[in-house]
Short mmCIF file of C-alpha atoms and ligand atoms in Angstrom, two decimals:
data_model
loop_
_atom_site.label_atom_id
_atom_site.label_comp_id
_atom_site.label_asym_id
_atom_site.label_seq_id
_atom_site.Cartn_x
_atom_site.Cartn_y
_atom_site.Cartn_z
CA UNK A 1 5.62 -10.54 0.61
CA UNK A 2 7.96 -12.98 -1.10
CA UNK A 3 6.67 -15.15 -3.41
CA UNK A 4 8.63 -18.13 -5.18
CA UNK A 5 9.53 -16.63 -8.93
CA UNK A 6 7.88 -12.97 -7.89
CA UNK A 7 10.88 -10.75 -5.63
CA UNK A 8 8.11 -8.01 -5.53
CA UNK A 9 4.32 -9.51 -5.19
CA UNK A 10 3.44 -6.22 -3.83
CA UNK A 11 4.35 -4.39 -6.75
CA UNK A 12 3.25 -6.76 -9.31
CA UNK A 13 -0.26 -6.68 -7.52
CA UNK A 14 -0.43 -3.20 -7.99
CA UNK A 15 1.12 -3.13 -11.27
CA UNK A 16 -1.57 -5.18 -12.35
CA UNK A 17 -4.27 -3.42 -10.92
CA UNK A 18 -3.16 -0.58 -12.98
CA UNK A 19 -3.49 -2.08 -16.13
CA UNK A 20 -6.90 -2.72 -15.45
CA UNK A 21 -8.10 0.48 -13.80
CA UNK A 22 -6.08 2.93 -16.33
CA UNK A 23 -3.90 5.83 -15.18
CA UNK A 24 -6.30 8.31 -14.67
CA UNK A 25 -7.47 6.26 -11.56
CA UNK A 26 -6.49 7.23 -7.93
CA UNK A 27 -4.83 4.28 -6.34
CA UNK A 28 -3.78 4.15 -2.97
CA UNK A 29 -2.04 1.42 -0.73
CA UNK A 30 -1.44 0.57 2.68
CA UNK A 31 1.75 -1.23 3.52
CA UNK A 32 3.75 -2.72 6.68
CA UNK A 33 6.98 -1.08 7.52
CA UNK A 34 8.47 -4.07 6.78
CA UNK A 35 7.69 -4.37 3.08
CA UNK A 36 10.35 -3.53 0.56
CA UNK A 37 9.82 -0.04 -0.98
CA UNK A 38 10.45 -1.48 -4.63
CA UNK A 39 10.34 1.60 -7.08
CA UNK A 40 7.80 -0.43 -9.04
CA UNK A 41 5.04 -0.38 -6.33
CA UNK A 42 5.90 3.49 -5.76
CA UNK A 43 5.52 4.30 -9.45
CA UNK A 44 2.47 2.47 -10.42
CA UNK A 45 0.60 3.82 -7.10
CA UNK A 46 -0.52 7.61 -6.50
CA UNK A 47 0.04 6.77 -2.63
CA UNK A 48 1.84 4.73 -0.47
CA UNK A 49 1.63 4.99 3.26
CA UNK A 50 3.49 2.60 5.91
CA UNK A 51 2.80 2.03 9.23
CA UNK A 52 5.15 4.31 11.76
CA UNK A 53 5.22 1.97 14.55
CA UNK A 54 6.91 -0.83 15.50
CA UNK A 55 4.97 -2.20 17.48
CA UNK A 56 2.58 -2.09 14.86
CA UNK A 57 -0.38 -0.24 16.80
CA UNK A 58 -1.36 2.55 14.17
CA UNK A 59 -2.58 0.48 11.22
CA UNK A 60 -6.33 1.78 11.65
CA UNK A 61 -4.42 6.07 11.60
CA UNK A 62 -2.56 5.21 8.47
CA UNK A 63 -5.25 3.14 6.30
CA UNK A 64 -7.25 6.65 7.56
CA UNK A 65 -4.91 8.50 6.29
CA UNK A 66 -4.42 7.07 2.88
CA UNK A 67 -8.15 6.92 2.23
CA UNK A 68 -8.25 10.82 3.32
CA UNK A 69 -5.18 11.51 0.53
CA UNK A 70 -6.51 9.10 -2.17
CA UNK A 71 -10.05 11.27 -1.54
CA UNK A 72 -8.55 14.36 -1.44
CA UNK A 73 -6.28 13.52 -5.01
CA UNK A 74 -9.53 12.73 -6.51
CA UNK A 75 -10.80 16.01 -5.73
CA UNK A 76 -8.28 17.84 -7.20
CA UNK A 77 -6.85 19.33 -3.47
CA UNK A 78 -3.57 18.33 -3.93
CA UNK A 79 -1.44 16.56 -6.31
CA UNK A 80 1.01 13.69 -4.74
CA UNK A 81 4.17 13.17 -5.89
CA UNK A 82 6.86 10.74 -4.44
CA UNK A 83 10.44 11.00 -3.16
CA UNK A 84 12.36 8.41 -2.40
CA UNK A 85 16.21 7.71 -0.42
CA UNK A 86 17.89 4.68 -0.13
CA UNK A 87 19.54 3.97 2.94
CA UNK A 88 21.31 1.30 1.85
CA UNK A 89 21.13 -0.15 4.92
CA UNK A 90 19.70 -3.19 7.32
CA UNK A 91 18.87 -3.07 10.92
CA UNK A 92 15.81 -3.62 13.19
CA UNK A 93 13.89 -0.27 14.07
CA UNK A 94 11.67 -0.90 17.29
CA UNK A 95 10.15 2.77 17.51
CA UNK A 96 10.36 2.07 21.93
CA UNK A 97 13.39 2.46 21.67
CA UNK A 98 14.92 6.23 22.10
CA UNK A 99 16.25 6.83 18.68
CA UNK A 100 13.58 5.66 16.51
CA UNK A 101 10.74 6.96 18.79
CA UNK A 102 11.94 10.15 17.80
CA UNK A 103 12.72 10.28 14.52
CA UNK A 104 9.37 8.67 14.34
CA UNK A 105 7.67 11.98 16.56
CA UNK A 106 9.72 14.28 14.09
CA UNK A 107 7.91 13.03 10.93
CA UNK A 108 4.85 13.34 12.54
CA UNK A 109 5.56 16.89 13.54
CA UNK A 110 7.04 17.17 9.51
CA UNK A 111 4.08 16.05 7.45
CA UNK A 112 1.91 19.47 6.85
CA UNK A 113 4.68 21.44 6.93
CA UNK A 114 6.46 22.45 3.22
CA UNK A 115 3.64 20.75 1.03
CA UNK A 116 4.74 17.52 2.52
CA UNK A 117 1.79 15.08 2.84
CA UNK A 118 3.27 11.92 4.33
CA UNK A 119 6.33 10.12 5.22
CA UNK A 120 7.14 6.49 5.74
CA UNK A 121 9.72 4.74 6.69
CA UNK A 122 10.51 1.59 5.08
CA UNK A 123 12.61 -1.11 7.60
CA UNK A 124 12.39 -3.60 4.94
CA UNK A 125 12.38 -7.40 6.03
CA UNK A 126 15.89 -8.52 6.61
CA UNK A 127 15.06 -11.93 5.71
CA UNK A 128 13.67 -11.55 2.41
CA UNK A 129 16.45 -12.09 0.00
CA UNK A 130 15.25 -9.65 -2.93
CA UNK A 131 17.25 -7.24 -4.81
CA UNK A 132 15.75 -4.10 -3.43
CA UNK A 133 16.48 -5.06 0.05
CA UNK A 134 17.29 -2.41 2.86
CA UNK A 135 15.64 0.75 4.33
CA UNK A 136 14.65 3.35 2.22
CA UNK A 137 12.17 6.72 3.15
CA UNK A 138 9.37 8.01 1.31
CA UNK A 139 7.61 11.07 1.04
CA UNK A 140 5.15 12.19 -0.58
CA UNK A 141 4.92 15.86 -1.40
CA UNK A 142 1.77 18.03 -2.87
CA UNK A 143 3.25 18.18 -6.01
CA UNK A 144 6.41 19.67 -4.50
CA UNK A 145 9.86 17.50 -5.76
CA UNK A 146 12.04 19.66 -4.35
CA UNK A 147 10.99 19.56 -1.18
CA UNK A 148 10.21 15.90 -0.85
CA UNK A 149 13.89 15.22 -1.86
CA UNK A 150 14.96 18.04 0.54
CA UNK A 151 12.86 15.95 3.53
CA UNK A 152 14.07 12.27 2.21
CA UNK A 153 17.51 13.39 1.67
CA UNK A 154 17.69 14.80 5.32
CA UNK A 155 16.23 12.17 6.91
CA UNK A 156 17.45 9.38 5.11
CA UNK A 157 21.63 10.94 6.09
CA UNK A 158 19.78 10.28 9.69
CA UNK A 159 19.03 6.86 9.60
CA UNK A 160 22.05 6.20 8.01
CA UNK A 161 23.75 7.95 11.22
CA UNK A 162 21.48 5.69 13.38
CA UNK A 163 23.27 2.65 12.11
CA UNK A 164 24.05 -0.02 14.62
CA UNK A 165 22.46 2.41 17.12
CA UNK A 166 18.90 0.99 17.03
CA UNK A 167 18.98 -2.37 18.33
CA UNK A 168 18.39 -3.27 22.09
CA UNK A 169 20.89 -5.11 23.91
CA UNK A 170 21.21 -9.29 23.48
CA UNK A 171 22.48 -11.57 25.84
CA UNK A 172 23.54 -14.78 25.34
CA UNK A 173 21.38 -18.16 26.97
CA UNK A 174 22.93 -18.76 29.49
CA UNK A 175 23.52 -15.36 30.78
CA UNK A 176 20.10 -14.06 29.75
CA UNK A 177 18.28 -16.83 31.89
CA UNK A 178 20.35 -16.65 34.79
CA UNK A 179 19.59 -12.72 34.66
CA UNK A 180 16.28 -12.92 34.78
CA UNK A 181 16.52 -15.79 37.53
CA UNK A 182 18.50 -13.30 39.95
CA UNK A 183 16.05 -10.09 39.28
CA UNK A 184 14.73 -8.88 42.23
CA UNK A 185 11.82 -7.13 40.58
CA UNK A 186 8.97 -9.30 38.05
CA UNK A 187 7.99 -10.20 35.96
CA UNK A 188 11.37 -10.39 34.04
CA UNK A 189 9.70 -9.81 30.17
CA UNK A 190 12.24 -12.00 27.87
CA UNK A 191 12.14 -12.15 24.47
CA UNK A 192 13.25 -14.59 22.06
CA UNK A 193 13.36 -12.90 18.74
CA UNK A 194 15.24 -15.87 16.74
CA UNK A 195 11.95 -18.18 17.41
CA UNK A 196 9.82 -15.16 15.81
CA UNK A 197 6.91 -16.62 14.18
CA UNK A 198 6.19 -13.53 12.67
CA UNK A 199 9.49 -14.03 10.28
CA UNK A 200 8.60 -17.10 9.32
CA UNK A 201 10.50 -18.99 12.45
CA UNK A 202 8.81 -22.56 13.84
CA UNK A 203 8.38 -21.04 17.19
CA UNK A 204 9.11 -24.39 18.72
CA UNK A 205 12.34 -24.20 19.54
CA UNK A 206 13.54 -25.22 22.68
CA UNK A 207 16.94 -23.52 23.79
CA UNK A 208 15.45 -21.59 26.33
CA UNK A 209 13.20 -23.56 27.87
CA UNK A 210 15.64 -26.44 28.36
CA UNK A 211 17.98 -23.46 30.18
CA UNK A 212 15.26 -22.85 32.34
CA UNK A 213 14.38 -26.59 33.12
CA UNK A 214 18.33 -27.29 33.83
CA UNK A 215 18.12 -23.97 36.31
CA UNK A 216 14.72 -25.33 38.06
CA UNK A 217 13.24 -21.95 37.80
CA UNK A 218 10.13 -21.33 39.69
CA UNK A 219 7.23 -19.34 38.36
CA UNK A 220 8.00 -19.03 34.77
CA UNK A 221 5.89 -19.00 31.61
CA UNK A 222 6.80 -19.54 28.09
CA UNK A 223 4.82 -18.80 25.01
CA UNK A 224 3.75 -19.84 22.33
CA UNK A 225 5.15 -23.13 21.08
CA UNK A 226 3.95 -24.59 18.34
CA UNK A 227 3.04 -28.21 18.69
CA UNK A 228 -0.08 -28.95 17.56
CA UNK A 229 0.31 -32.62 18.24
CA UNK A 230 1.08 -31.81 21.71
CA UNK A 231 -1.79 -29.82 22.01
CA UNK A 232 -3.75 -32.72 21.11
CA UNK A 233 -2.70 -34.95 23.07
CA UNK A 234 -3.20 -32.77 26.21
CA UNK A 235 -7.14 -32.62 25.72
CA UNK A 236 -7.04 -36.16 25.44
CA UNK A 237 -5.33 -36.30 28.82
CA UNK A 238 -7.77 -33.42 30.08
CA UNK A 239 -6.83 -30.76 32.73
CA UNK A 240 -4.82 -32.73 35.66
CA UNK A 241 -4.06 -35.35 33.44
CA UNK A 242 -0.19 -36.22 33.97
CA UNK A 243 2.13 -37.97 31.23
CA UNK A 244 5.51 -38.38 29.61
CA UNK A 245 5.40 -36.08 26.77
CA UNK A 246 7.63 -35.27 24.04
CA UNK A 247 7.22 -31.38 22.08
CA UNK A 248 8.73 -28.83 20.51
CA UNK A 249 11.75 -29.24 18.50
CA UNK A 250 10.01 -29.90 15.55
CA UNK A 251 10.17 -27.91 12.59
CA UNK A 252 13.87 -27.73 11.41
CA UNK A 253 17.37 -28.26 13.17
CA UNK A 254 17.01 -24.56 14.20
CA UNK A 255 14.31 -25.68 16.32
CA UNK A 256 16.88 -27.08 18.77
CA UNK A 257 16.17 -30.98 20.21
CA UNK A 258 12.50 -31.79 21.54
CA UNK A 259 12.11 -31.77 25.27
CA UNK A 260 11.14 -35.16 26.92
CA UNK A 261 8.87 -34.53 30.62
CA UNK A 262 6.18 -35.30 32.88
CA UNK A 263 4.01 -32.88 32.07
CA UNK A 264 0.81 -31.93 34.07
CA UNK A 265 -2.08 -30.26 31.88
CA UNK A 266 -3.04 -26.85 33.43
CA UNK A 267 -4.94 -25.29 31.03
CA UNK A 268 -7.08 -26.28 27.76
CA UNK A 269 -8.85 -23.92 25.32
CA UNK A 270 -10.57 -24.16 22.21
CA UNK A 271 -10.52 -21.58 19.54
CA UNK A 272 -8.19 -19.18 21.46
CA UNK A 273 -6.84 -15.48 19.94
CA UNK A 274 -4.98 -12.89 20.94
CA UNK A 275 -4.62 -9.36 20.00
CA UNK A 276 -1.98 -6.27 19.07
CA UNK A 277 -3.77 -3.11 19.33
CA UNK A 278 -7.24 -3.80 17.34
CA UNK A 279 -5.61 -6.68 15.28
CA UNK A 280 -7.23 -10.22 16.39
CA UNK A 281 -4.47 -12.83 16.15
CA UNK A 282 -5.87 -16.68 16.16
CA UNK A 283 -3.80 -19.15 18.06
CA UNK A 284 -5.89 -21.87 17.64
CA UNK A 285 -6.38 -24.34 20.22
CA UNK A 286 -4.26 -23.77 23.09
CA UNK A 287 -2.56 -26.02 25.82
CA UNK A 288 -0.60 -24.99 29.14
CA UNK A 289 1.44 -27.72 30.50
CA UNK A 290 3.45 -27.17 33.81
CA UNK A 291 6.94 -28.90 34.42
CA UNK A 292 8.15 -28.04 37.75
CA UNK A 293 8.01 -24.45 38.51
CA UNK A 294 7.78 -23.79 34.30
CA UNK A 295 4.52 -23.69 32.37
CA UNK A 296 4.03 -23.81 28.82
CA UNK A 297 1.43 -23.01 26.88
CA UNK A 298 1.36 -24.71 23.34
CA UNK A 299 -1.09 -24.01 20.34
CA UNK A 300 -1.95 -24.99 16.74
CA UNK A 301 -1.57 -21.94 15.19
CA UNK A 302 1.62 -21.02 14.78
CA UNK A 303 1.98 -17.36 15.43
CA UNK A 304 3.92 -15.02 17.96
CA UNK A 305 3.46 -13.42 21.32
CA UNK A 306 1.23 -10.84 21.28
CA UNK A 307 -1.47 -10.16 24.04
CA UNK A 308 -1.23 -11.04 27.34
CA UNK A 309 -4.52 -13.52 26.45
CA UNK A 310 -1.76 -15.63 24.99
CA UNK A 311 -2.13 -16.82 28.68
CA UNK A 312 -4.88 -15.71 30.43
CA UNK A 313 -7.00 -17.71 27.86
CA UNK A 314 -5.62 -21.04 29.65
CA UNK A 315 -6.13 -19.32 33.37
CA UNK A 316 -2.17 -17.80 32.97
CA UNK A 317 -1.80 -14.33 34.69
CA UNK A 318 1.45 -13.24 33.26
CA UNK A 319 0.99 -10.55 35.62
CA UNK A 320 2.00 -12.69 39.01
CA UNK A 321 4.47 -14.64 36.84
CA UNK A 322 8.65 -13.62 37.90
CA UNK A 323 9.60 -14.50 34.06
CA UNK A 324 7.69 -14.47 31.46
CA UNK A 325 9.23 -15.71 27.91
CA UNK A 326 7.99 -14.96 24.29
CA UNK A 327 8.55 -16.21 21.37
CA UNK A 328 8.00 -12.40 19.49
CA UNK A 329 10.96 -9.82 18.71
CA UNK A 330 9.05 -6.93 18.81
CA UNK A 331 5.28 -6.92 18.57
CA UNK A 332 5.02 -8.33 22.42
CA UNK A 333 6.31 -5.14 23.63
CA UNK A 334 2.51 -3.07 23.16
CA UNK A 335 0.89 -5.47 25.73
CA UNK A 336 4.02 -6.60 27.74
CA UNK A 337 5.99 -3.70 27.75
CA UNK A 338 3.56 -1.98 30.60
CA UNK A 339 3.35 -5.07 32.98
CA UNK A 340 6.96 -5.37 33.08
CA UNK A 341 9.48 -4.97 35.49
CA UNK A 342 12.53 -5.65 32.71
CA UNK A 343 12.18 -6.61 29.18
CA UNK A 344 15.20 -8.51 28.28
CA UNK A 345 16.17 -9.96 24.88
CA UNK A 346 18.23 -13.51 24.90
CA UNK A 347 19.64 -14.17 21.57
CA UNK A 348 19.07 -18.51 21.50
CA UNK A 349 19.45 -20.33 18.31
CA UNK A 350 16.39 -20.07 16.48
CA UNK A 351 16.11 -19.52 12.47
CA UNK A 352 15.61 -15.05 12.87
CA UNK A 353 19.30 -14.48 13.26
CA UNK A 354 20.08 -10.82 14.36
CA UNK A 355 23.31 -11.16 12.45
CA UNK A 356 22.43 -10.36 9.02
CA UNK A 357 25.80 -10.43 7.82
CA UNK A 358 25.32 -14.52 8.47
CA UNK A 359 22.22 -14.83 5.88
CA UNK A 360 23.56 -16.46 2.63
CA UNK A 361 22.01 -14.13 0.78
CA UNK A 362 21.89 -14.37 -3.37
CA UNK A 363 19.79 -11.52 -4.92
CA UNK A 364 20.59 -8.39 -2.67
CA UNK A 365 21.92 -5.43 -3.82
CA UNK A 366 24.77 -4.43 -2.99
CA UNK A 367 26.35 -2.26 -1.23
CA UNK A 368 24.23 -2.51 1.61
CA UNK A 369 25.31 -2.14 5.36
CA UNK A 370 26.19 -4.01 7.32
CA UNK A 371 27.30 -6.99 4.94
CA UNK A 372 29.27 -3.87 2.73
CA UNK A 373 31.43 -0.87 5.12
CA UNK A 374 31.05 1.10 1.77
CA UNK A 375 27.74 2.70 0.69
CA UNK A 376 26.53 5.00 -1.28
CA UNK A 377 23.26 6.33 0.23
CA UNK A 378 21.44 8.44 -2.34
CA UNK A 379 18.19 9.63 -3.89
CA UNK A 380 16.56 7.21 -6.15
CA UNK A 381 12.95 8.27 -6.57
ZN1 ZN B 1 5.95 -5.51 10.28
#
């Protein structure tokens, strides 16, 4: 998290629960891949474990794990100590893709071997403009230094030869939609990453949709848009009901321009979630519109793609859909991923930019690929 006037919540939380529990007490924490790994959160905590995947489908292993460790410290088993390498380096790290999924299998395989007890990797969020930005490893050794800055060294020099190497491809709008219009094989998965409610975009933007509206494409889905205005107007108008309606666009100028239609309501639900692995995600109440051969489905909450209930919940089978758009740039891939004939990624004009090197950022430190050619990974923990 980042907080206005705290760069590191994270690490003040725990920083704070140390002064209060004392330094003989075991304290362990559980942490997305895409926190930063400040050194202040490391330090104050006995244990730090991140989730390994990205999709993030193992948070139930790893909180496992760190209660097992923090249990096993308190025993007097084993004594952790923690390593830590800078990368000095941005990216995106989806661990489907073939790079990531195995370094990801190799520190599985690593952790019991040379007293080392765990090992996370830290993405870091992109879009958080703090001055311990970028990817960093940690592991955590039984009492074992050398060998836990043997393991972070080594694979820390591999992410950094990784760079540029982990992202999958992007097309542009245009291209993108008339690629997945021409597939031969559905659904056509394709994701819009920049819209990602998950980092903080409006998911309302309407770039894509107004491609596939000028194209007249026929059985296509798109999902979620936030509009919760929209939503309510649609269970005023009731399933059949048909009106002009104005929605999306919304939220900021990255949002692109609202789209103006007659609408037909397809689908109303109340109280609708979806879920990523054991994680229930609330999307509120939930309307699917249909304009032409496109439907929609709109909700209150504003949240990503995730599960296929997304829209099943409004009578959607994404299943016996030929293109399927989310608003997600990752997550979507655990449920949509197996039901698809191609995942594609178009790169619109939402806020989640995947070219870092355009964030104005302030606070960073620097050097840090790719906005610097020149780094200096290295050992700071
Ligand atoms: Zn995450």
């Amino acid at each position: 998290m980042v907080a206005d006037g705290y760069d590191d919540v994270e690490g003040d939380i725990v920083s704070r629960v140390r002064s209060i529990v004392g330094v003989d007490c075991v304290i362990g924490v559980e942490l997305d891949p895409h926190c930063h790994i400040t050194l202040q959160r490391i330090k104050e905590a006995n244990i730090t474990i991140l989730y390994k995947e990205f999709p993030h489908t193992d948070v139930v292993e790893r909180a496992e794990e760190v209660l097992t460790l923090v249990l096993r410290t308190i025993r007097g088993e084993v004594r952790p100590v923690s390593s830590v390498f800078d990368c000095q380096q941005l990216g995106s790290y989806r661990t489907t893709l073939p790079l990531m999924r195995a370094l990801v299998d190799d520190i599985i395989a690593l952790e019991g071997q040379d007293n080392v007890l765990s090992i996370s990797i830290g993405h870091s969020f992109p879009y958080g403009d703090v001055p311990e930005l970028g990817v960093r490893v940690l592991v955590i050794t039984d009492n074992d230094k050398v060998a836990g800055d043997r393991t972070a060294t080594s694979l820390g020099a591999r992410l950094v030869a990784m760079r540029g190497k982990t992202m999958p491809e992007y097309f542009e709008v245009e291209d993108g939609v008339t690629q997945a219009l021409t597939a031969t094989a559905w659904p056509v998965v394709v994701a819009d990453p920049a819209d990602n409610a998950g980092g903080g975009a409006g998911s309302d933007n309407t770039t894509i949709l107004r491609s596939l509206i000028a194209h007249d494409a026929q059985d296509a889905v798109i999902g979620p848009l936030w509009d919760p205005i929209a939503v309510q107007m649609c269970f005023t108008a009731e399933v059949g009901g048909r009106f002009q309606l104005r929605f999306g666009g919304k939220t900021s100028a990255a949002s692109g321009v609202p789209v103006d239609a007659w609408v037909e309501v397809v689908g109303l639900a109340r109280d609708c979630y979806q879920t990523l692995g054991i994680t229930r995600d609330s999307l509120g109440d939930c309307a699917a519109i249909r304009i032409g051969g496109i439907e929609v489905v709109m909700t209150t909450h504003r949240t990503q793609a995730l599960g296929l209930e997304l829209f099943t919940n409004v009578g959607i089978d994404p299943r016996q859909r030929k293109i399927v758009v989310l608003k997600s740039n990752n997550h979507f891939a655990a449920a949509y991923e197996p039901i698809a004939a191609r995942v594609m990624f178009i790169d619109a004009d939402g806020p989640m930019v995947s070219d870092f090197s355009k964030i104005p950022y302030t606070k960073v430190g620097r050097p840090l690929w790719p906005l610097d050619a020149e780094t200096s990974p290295k050992l700071i923990l």
